[in-house]
Structure formats: C-alpha cells, structure tokens
C-alpha cells in the first residue's frame, strides 16, 4: 500500500440537499474532479430515495419528462431483494434500483475542503436516463470539458458522453457504449491521430470475469477498434475491475487508478469489497500495459470506508495534480466522498 499523506472525509449525504422535498439523500459519491482556473471542482453523484415508507411495499424511483421524480410502489412479495441497491421482479426477472442519482457541481477551492455546493447540475432528461445518471469522469480536451457518465434505464446500464465549457450549459453527445458498459475514461489528447478511451463491457454470458477494454475514435462519439486491455489477476480484483480516474500523463506513461472488487461470497446480498490499484500505459501505444500494481494501493481502512450503504468500498473516480502530490477523490462505502493525498513518485514506484 502507498502512504496516505492526506486523508479526509470531504462530503457526507447530510451536506447535500435532495432534488425534491419528498426525497432523502443517502449518498454523495464517485466524483469527477478537475482544476479549472484556480479552483478544484467536483461533479458529484447524488444518490437519493423517497422518504415515504408504506408497509409491505418498496418504492422504486424514476425520472419523468420535465426533470421530476416519480415513484413506482411494488409489493414486497412481488420482488426478490438482490442487495441493498437493487430488486428483481419475480414475474419476469426485471431489475430496478431502489434509488436514483443526479449530478451536482461542488466548489473545492484549493481542493482540500468544500467551499460551496451548487444546484442540481445535470439531471436525467430522457428514457435512457430514467433510473439515474451516475459516476461522471471528467477530461479536458481543447477548451471543453467532456464527461462520460452512466445512463441507467429500463434499457440497461450504458455509458453516455456530455460536454460543457462553463458547467451551466451542457451538450449531450448520446450513448457512446451500449449496455452493459460503464467505467469509461477518456484520454485528454489524440494519440497517433485518434482519441482513446478505456471501458468495461459486461455481458450475461460469463465466459470471463469483467475486463477493461480500450477503444479508439476519430471524434469522441464513434468508437471502434476495440481491444482487451487487462483483467483481474489477484484475489482483490477478480470479482470486477474497471477504470477509475481519467488517464494522467506522466513522463513514464499514462497513469490510471482502477478499482477491483473482491469476488463476493455466495451469501445473498453480499457485494464484496472494492479496493484500488494503478496501471501505467505506454504514452504512444496506450493498448500496452507497461506496469501494474500487484497489491491494491488503496484499501478500505477509515471508518467511513468500512461502514456505510455498501461497506468496504474505496472507488476512485477523480484525480488532480498539485506539485508532487496527487489528490485522489473517491466514493467511500457508497455513502461519502473521501480525499486521499498520495506522493506521485511513491505511486509510480509501487508499479512493478
Ligand atoms: C451497481 C452499482 C450501483 C449502480 C448500478 C447501476 O449496482 O454501481 O451504484 O446504481 O450498478 O449502474
């Protein structure tokens, strides 16, 4: 493990207002992060659920046209509980989330504390986003800020792309990876004349455990020439694996922090634990993994990483450079946002 030079709980659910009065915020997690001008800004995922309880029923939220939330009440006996996040309708096997998500902008000044929390910044707009928009990853390309995000709906879990110049007006570029695919990070510049991204496709036929793939594009919208990049090797990353922070250019290669999931036990509701490792990709040929950490560099250890909505989770999604320090922003226990400061050289030395 790499030393935590800084360790801080940055944002809790109680710090953020819900999007409507009849909802409660149960998580503020998985932030995108970027230094813009003199300020670190986070685009955070706000997770909320209906406040009302009805004995014998489970409320399942969904966004409807006009940017409002509606609730479907389903009888408990019609549903199987998958885990704390999802239920499955017994009659047809269809899955629903017990919460929904939207994105908010958070201003962090020098990056180590929260100065102010903005309004709902980016809320679901179409049927392809009706169960929520999740886990943004921000990359500056030219003078625009692009972010990938997970669009969840009755049609599956897909990844979409949006961009903005000012975090007030957004352009939606549509779905860039169809279901099921998430954890998509964009490289900040063309390499060999093409844009590149890392993504994580998952199918229902489990020939393999989930893997990270690489794709190329002429315009950030049309993606092809897919290649498998890597899978999990050691126990801590053999359940699931996915890119975490957008690639950071270093003299040694592209540095990407990724998450791995320890394969859950067969106990119903067990989600397993999430830790983070790092990879270094060749600067000119990012389909080549030069080095990777064998052991996690971040593991759940602070109280707020161990206890929460989903216990034992560190899930890095944002990274900012400050001199020799890397500020890593992450979801802790699917409940809060934590900040960890790492020494860049120590991280690079942990890569074998
Ligand atoms: C997983 C988790 C949830 C998320 C769903 C749909 O269950 O990452 O937080 O809501 O996938 O993306």
Short mmCIF file of C-alpha atoms in Angstrom, two decimals, residues 19-347:
data_model
loop_
_atom_site.label_atom_id
_atom_site.label_comp_id
_atom_site.label_asym_id
_atom_site.label_seq_id
_atom_site.Cartn_x
_atom_site.Cartn_y
_atom_site.Cartn_z
CA UNK A 19 -33.59 17.37 -5.61
CA UNK A 20 -37.18 17.36 -4.23
CA UNK A 21 -38.51 17.72 -0.67
CA UNK A 22 -40.07 14.23 -0.58
CA UNK A 23 -36.68 12.57 -1.26
CA UNK A 24 -33.70 11.98 1.06
CA UNK A 25 -30.05 11.92 0.07
CA UNK A 26 -28.46 8.61 1.04
CA UNK A 27 -25.17 9.00 -0.80
CA UNK A 28 -22.88 11.61 -2.28
CA UNK A 29 -20.25 9.57 -4.08
CA UNK A 30 -17.98 8.86 -7.08
CA UNK A 31 -16.97 12.41 -8.08
CA UNK A 32 -15.29 13.65 -11.24
CA UNK A 33 -12.57 16.18 -10.37
CA UNK A 34 -10.72 18.89 -12.26
CA UNK A 35 -8.69 22.02 -11.63
CA UNK A 36 -10.34 24.83 -13.56
CA UNK A 37 -8.63 28.21 -13.23
CA UNK A 38 -7.53 28.36 -9.59
CA UNK A 39 -10.19 26.07 -8.28
CA UNK A 40 -10.78 22.34 -7.94
CA UNK A 41 -14.32 21.50 -8.98
CA UNK A 42 -16.06 18.20 -8.38
CA UNK A 43 -19.02 16.88 -10.31
CA UNK A 44 -20.55 14.56 -7.72
CA UNK A 45 -23.14 11.80 -7.91
CA UNK A 46 -26.03 12.46 -5.52
CA UNK A 47 -27.97 9.30 -4.63
CA UNK A 48 -31.49 9.76 -3.26
CA UNK A 49 -34.60 7.76 -2.45
CA UNK A 50 -38.19 8.53 -1.48
CA UNK A 51 -38.75 9.48 2.19
CA UNK A 52 -42.17 7.90 2.41
CA UNK A 53 -42.49 4.34 3.73
CA UNK A 54 -45.51 2.09 3.07
CA UNK A 55 -45.59 -1.19 4.97
CA UNK A 56 -45.34 -4.16 2.59
CA UNK A 57 -44.21 -2.03 -0.37
CA UNK A 58 -40.87 -0.95 -1.84
CA UNK A 59 -40.62 2.46 -3.56
CA UNK A 60 -38.74 2.46 -6.87
CA UNK A 61 -37.92 5.95 -8.16
CA UNK A 62 -37.78 7.03 -11.79
CA UNK A 63 -37.32 10.37 -13.59
CA UNK A 64 -40.19 11.55 -15.77
CA UNK A 65 -40.15 14.21 -18.52
CA UNK A 66 -39.82 17.69 -17.05
CA UNK A 67 -36.97 16.74 -14.73
CA UNK A 68 -39.18 15.45 -11.87
CA UNK A 69 -39.15 12.21 -9.92
CA UNK A 70 -41.99 9.70 -9.79
CA UNK A 71 -42.23 6.59 -7.61
CA UNK A 72 -43.48 3.11 -8.51
CA UNK A 73 -44.68 1.23 -5.40
CA UNK A 74 -44.24 -2.53 -5.78
CA UNK A 75 -45.45 -5.11 -3.28
CA UNK A 76 -42.56 -6.75 -1.40
CA UNK A 77 -43.96 -10.18 -2.21
CA UNK A 78 -43.60 -9.50 -5.95
CA UNK A 79 -39.85 -8.84 -5.57
CA UNK A 80 -36.60 -10.60 -4.71
CA UNK A 81 -34.03 -8.44 -2.95
CA UNK A 82 -30.70 -8.69 -4.86
CA UNK A 83 -28.69 -6.49 -2.46
CA UNK A 84 -29.17 -3.11 -0.77
CA UNK A 85 -29.15 -1.43 -4.20
CA UNK A 86 -31.45 -3.46 -6.40
CA UNK A 87 -34.56 -5.68 -6.52
CA UNK A 88 -35.76 -8.19 -9.12
CA UNK A 89 -39.42 -8.65 -10.12
CA UNK A 90 -40.27 -12.33 -9.63
CA UNK A 91 -42.71 -12.45 -12.57
CA UNK A 92 -40.22 -11.51 -15.31
CA UNK A 93 -36.77 -11.16 -13.70
CA UNK A 94 -36.57 -7.42 -14.47
CA UNK A 95 -34.27 -5.44 -12.13
CA UNK A 96 -34.86 -1.97 -10.61
CA UNK A 97 -32.70 0.25 -8.43
CA UNK A 98 -34.05 1.30 -5.03
CA UNK A 99 -32.55 4.79 -5.50
CA UNK A 100 -31.76 7.22 -8.30
CA UNK A 101 -28.84 9.58 -9.00
CA UNK A 102 -28.15 13.01 -10.49
CA UNK A 103 -25.02 15.19 -10.64
CA UNK A 104 -24.11 18.38 -8.78
CA UNK A 105 -21.17 20.74 -9.02
CA UNK A 106 -19.13 21.25 -5.84
CA UNK A 107 -16.54 24.01 -5.44
CA UNK A 108 -13.43 23.00 -3.50
CA UNK A 109 -11.07 26.00 -3.72
CA UNK A 110 -7.56 24.58 -3.32
CA UNK A 111 -9.07 21.09 -3.41
CA UNK A 112 -8.84 20.07 0.23
CA UNK A 113 -12.20 21.21 1.55
CA UNK A 114 -15.67 22.03 0.25
CA UNK A 115 -16.38 25.75 -0.18
CA UNK A 116 -19.88 25.55 -1.64
CA UNK A 117 -22.35 23.16 -3.18
CA UNK A 118 -24.11 24.14 -6.39
CA UNK A 119 -27.62 23.39 -7.60
CA UNK A 120 -28.61 20.17 -9.33
CA UNK A 121 -26.31 20.46 -12.30
CA UNK A 122 -27.15 17.57 -14.53
CA UNK A 123 -30.37 15.61 -14.14
CA UNK A 124 -31.82 12.79 -16.25
CA UNK A 125 -33.64 14.01 -19.35
CA UNK A 126 -34.61 11.03 -21.47
CA UNK A 127 -35.93 7.50 -21.14
CA UNK A 128 -32.34 6.23 -21.44
CA UNK A 129 -31.55 8.04 -18.16
CA UNK A 130 -34.79 7.42 -16.30
CA UNK A 131 -33.24 5.47 -13.38
CA UNK A 132 -30.38 7.94 -13.00
CA UNK A 133 -27.12 9.44 -14.23
CA UNK A 134 -24.09 8.14 -12.34
CA UNK A 135 -20.31 8.20 -11.89
CA UNK A 136 -19.07 11.06 -14.12
CA UNK A 137 -15.41 11.08 -15.28
CA UNK A 138 -14.11 14.47 -16.48
CA UNK A 139 -11.44 15.11 -19.10
CA UNK A 140 -10.46 18.45 -20.62
CA UNK A 141 -9.99 18.21 -24.38
CA UNK A 142 -9.07 21.51 -26.03
CA UNK A 143 -11.13 24.19 -24.34
CA UNK A 144 -14.13 21.97 -23.50
CA UNK A 145 -14.76 19.70 -20.54
CA UNK A 146 -16.05 16.29 -21.56
CA UNK A 147 -17.53 13.81 -19.13
CA UNK A 148 -18.65 10.26 -19.56
CA UNK A 149 -21.46 9.11 -17.27
CA UNK A 150 -23.53 6.01 -16.70
CA UNK A 151 -27.09 6.27 -18.07
CA UNK A 152 -29.35 3.76 -16.32
CA UNK A 153 -32.80 2.85 -17.62
CA UNK A 154 -35.22 0.05 -18.47
CA UNK A 155 -32.93 -0.47 -21.50
CA UNK A 156 -29.87 -1.24 -19.38
CA UNK A 157 -26.71 0.30 -17.94
CA UNK A 158 -24.98 2.27 -20.72
CA UNK A 159 -22.31 4.97 -20.92
CA UNK A 160 -23.08 8.38 -22.40
CA UNK A 161 -20.96 11.45 -23.17
CA UNK A 162 -21.66 15.12 -22.42
CA UNK A 163 -19.58 18.27 -22.66
CA UNK A 164 -19.61 21.82 -21.34
CA UNK A 165 -17.50 24.96 -21.37
CA UNK A 166 -18.96 26.52 -18.21
CA UNK A 167 -20.84 23.81 -16.20
CA UNK A 168 -24.07 25.69 -16.86
CA UNK A 169 -24.91 24.68 -20.39
CA UNK A 170 -24.34 21.07 -21.40
CA UNK A 171 -24.33 19.31 -24.75
CA UNK A 172 -25.36 15.65 -24.69
CA UNK A 173 -23.47 13.61 -27.29
CA UNK A 174 -25.54 10.47 -26.71
CA UNK A 175 -24.72 6.90 -25.74
CA UNK A 176 -21.13 6.00 -26.64
CA UNK A 177 -21.06 2.44 -25.25
CA UNK A 178 -24.27 0.42 -25.24
CA UNK A 179 -25.40 -1.78 -22.30
CA UNK A 180 -23.83 -3.12 -20.28
CA UNK A 181 -20.81 -0.92 -20.17
CA UNK A 182 -19.51 1.55 -17.58
CA UNK A 183 -16.29 2.93 -16.05
CA UNK A 184 -15.39 4.78 -19.25
CA UNK A 185 -12.46 7.26 -19.08
CA UNK A 186 -11.23 9.43 -21.96
CA UNK A 187 -7.59 10.23 -22.71
CA UNK A 188 -7.07 14.02 -22.78
CA UNK A 189 -5.44 14.21 -26.22
CA UNK A 190 -5.27 12.38 -29.55
CA UNK A 191 -2.66 9.63 -29.69
CA UNK A 192 -1.49 8.67 -33.20
CA UNK A 193 -4.24 10.92 -34.55
CA UNK A 194 -7.08 9.18 -32.67
CA UNK A 195 -8.99 9.62 -29.43
CA UNK A 196 -8.83 6.70 -27.00
CA UNK A 197 -10.93 5.55 -24.07
CA UNK A 198 -10.92 2.70 -21.59
CA UNK A 199 -14.23 0.97 -20.98
CA UNK A 200 -15.66 -2.06 -19.22
CA UNK A 201 -18.13 -4.19 -21.15
CA UNK A 202 -20.11 -6.87 -19.29
CA UNK A 203 -22.37 -9.45 -20.84
CA UNK A 204 -24.73 -12.00 -19.40
CA UNK A 205 -22.61 -14.94 -20.70
CA UNK A 206 -19.79 -15.12 -18.19
CA UNK A 207 -17.02 -16.62 -20.35
CA UNK A 208 -14.70 -14.43 -18.33
CA UNK A 209 -14.74 -12.11 -15.35
CA UNK A 210 -15.21 -8.42 -16.28
CA UNK A 211 -12.21 -6.87 -18.07
CA UNK A 212 -11.01 -3.39 -19.02
CA UNK A 213 -11.01 -2.73 -22.78
CA UNK A 214 -9.62 0.07 -24.94
CA UNK A 215 -11.37 1.72 -27.92
CA UNK A 216 -10.46 4.36 -30.49
CA UNK A 217 -12.44 7.15 -32.11
CA UNK A 218 -11.99 9.89 -34.70
CA UNK A 219 -14.45 12.25 -32.95
CA UNK A 220 -15.21 11.04 -29.35
CA UNK A 221 -18.65 9.83 -30.47
CA UNK A 222 -17.99 6.88 -32.77
CA UNK A 223 -15.91 4.22 -31.01
CA UNK A 224 -14.32 1.14 -32.56
CA UNK A 225 -11.15 -0.95 -32.97
CA UNK A 226 -11.78 -2.38 -29.51
CA UNK A 227 -9.06 -4.34 -27.75
CA UNK A 228 -8.93 -6.12 -24.44
CA UNK A 229 -6.52 -4.30 -22.14
CA UNK A 230 -6.50 -6.28 -18.89
CA UNK A 231 -8.39 -8.47 -16.47
CA UNK A 232 -8.13 -9.13 -12.75
CA UNK A 233 -5.11 -11.19 -11.65
CA UNK A 234 -5.10 -11.29 -7.90
CA UNK A 235 -7.89 -12.07 -5.44
CA UNK A 236 -8.76 -8.45 -4.67
CA UNK A 237 -9.63 -7.71 -8.35
CA UNK A 238 -11.12 -10.94 -9.67
CA UNK A 239 -14.78 -10.09 -8.99
CA UNK A 240 -14.97 -6.90 -11.06
CA UNK A 241 -12.44 -4.48 -12.48
CA UNK A 242 -12.93 -1.04 -14.01
CA UNK A 243 -11.10 2.19 -14.75
CA UNK A 244 -11.29 4.73 -12.02
CA UNK A 245 -9.54 8.03 -12.71
CA UNK A 246 -9.02 9.51 -16.19
CA UNK A 247 -5.51 8.87 -17.57
CA UNK A 248 -2.89 11.27 -16.23
CA UNK A 249 0.15 11.92 -18.41
CA UNK A 250 3.48 11.30 -16.63
CA UNK A 251 6.99 11.03 -18.06
CA UNK A 252 6.78 7.24 -17.55
CA UNK A 253 3.39 6.67 -19.18
CA UNK A 254 -0.35 7.20 -18.72
CA UNK A 255 -1.21 6.65 -15.06
CA UNK A 256 -4.70 5.26 -14.37
CA UNK A 257 -6.09 4.28 -10.98
CA UNK A 258 -8.62 1.46 -11.27
CA UNK A 259 -10.91 -0.38 -8.91
CA UNK A 260 -11.07 -4.08 -8.27
CA UNK A 261 -13.76 -6.00 -6.48
CA UNK A 262 -13.07 -9.00 -4.32
CA UNK A 263 -15.49 -11.59 -5.67
CA UNK A 264 -18.45 -11.59 -3.28
CA UNK A 265 -19.34 -14.75 -1.37
CA UNK A 266 -22.49 -16.57 -2.42
CA UNK A 267 -24.26 -15.15 0.63
CA UNK A 268 -27.34 -13.27 -0.69
CA UNK A 269 -26.82 -9.50 -0.67
CA UNK A 270 -23.02 -9.69 -0.37
CA UNK A 271 -21.40 -7.12 -2.67
CA UNK A 272 -17.74 -7.89 -1.81
CA UNK A 273 -15.13 -5.21 -1.13
CA UNK A 274 -13.68 -2.61 -3.51
CA UNK A 275 -10.03 -1.52 -3.47
CA UNK A 276 -7.87 0.40 -5.96
CA UNK A 277 -4.72 -0.35 -7.93
CA UNK A 278 -2.77 1.52 -10.61
CA UNK A 279 -1.55 0.84 -14.15
CA UNK A 280 0.89 2.61 -16.40
CA UNK A 281 0.14 2.57 -20.13
CA UNK A 282 2.59 3.33 -22.92
CA UNK A 283 2.37 7.01 -23.93
CA UNK A 284 2.26 6.31 -27.68
CA UNK A 285 0.57 2.89 -27.58
CA UNK A 286 -1.94 3.01 -24.71
CA UNK A 287 -3.06 -0.57 -25.50
CA UNK A 288 0.19 -1.69 -23.83
CA UNK A 289 0.23 -2.06 -20.06
CA UNK A 290 3.81 -1.28 -19.07
CA UNK A 291 3.40 -1.88 -15.36
CA UNK A 292 0.67 -2.57 -12.83
CA UNK A 293 0.43 -2.83 -9.08
CA UNK A 294 0.15 -6.38 -7.75
CA UNK A 295 -1.43 -5.33 -4.46
CA UNK A 296 -4.01 -2.58 -4.01
CA UNK A 297 -2.59 0.88 -3.35
CA UNK A 298 -5.80 1.92 -1.57
CA UNK A 299 -7.91 -0.36 0.59
CA UNK A 300 -10.86 0.47 2.84
CA UNK A 301 -9.41 1.39 6.23
CA UNK A 302 -11.04 4.59 7.57
CA UNK A 303 -14.38 4.17 9.41
CA UNK A 304 -16.31 5.86 6.60
CA UNK A 305 -14.77 3.46 4.03
CA UNK A 306 -15.65 0.40 6.09
CA UNK A 307 -19.17 1.33 7.19
CA UNK A 308 -21.92 2.72 5.01
CA UNK A 309 -24.59 1.89 2.43
CA UNK A 310 -22.21 -0.64 0.80
CA UNK A 311 -19.47 -1.44 3.36
CA UNK A 312 -15.78 -1.81 2.44
CA UNK A 313 -15.60 0.38 -0.66
CA UNK A 314 -12.96 2.79 -1.98
CA UNK A 315 -13.85 3.75 -5.55
CA UNK A 316 -11.55 6.43 -7.06
CA UNK A 317 -13.04 8.48 -9.90
CA UNK A 318 -11.20 11.83 -9.82
CA UNK A 319 -7.54 12.85 -9.67
CA UNK A 320 -5.86 16.25 -9.54
CA UNK A 321 -2.12 17.00 -9.58
CA UNK A 322 -0.65 19.51 -7.13
CA UNK A 323 3.14 19.57 -7.36
CA UNK A 324 4.35 16.11 -6.28
CA UNK A 325 1.02 15.33 -4.66
CA UNK A 326 -1.84 13.51 -6.32
CA UNK A 327 -5.22 14.39 -4.82
CA UNK A 328 -7.48 11.38 -5.31
CA UNK A 329 -11.26 11.84 -4.89
CA UNK A 330 -13.33 8.73 -4.38
CA UNK A 331 -16.58 7.20 -3.23
CA UNK A 332 -16.31 5.71 0.27
CA UNK A 333 -18.68 2.87 1.21
CA UNK A 334 -21.13 4.11 -1.49
CA UNK A 335 -22.06 6.84 1.01
CA UNK A 336 -19.50 9.68 1.19
CA UNK A 337 -16.73 11.35 -0.77
CA UNK A 338 -13.22 10.98 0.59
CA UNK A 339 -9.97 12.68 -0.39
CA UNK A 340 -6.59 10.99 -0.19
CA UNK A 341 -3.26 12.65 -0.98
CA UNK A 342 -0.57 10.38 -2.49
CA UNK A 343 3.00 11.07 -3.49
CA UNK A 344 3.29 10.67 -7.27
CA UNK A 345 6.73 9.07 -7.06
CA UNK A 346 5.57 6.55 -4.45
CA UNK A 347 2.67 5.54 -6.67
#
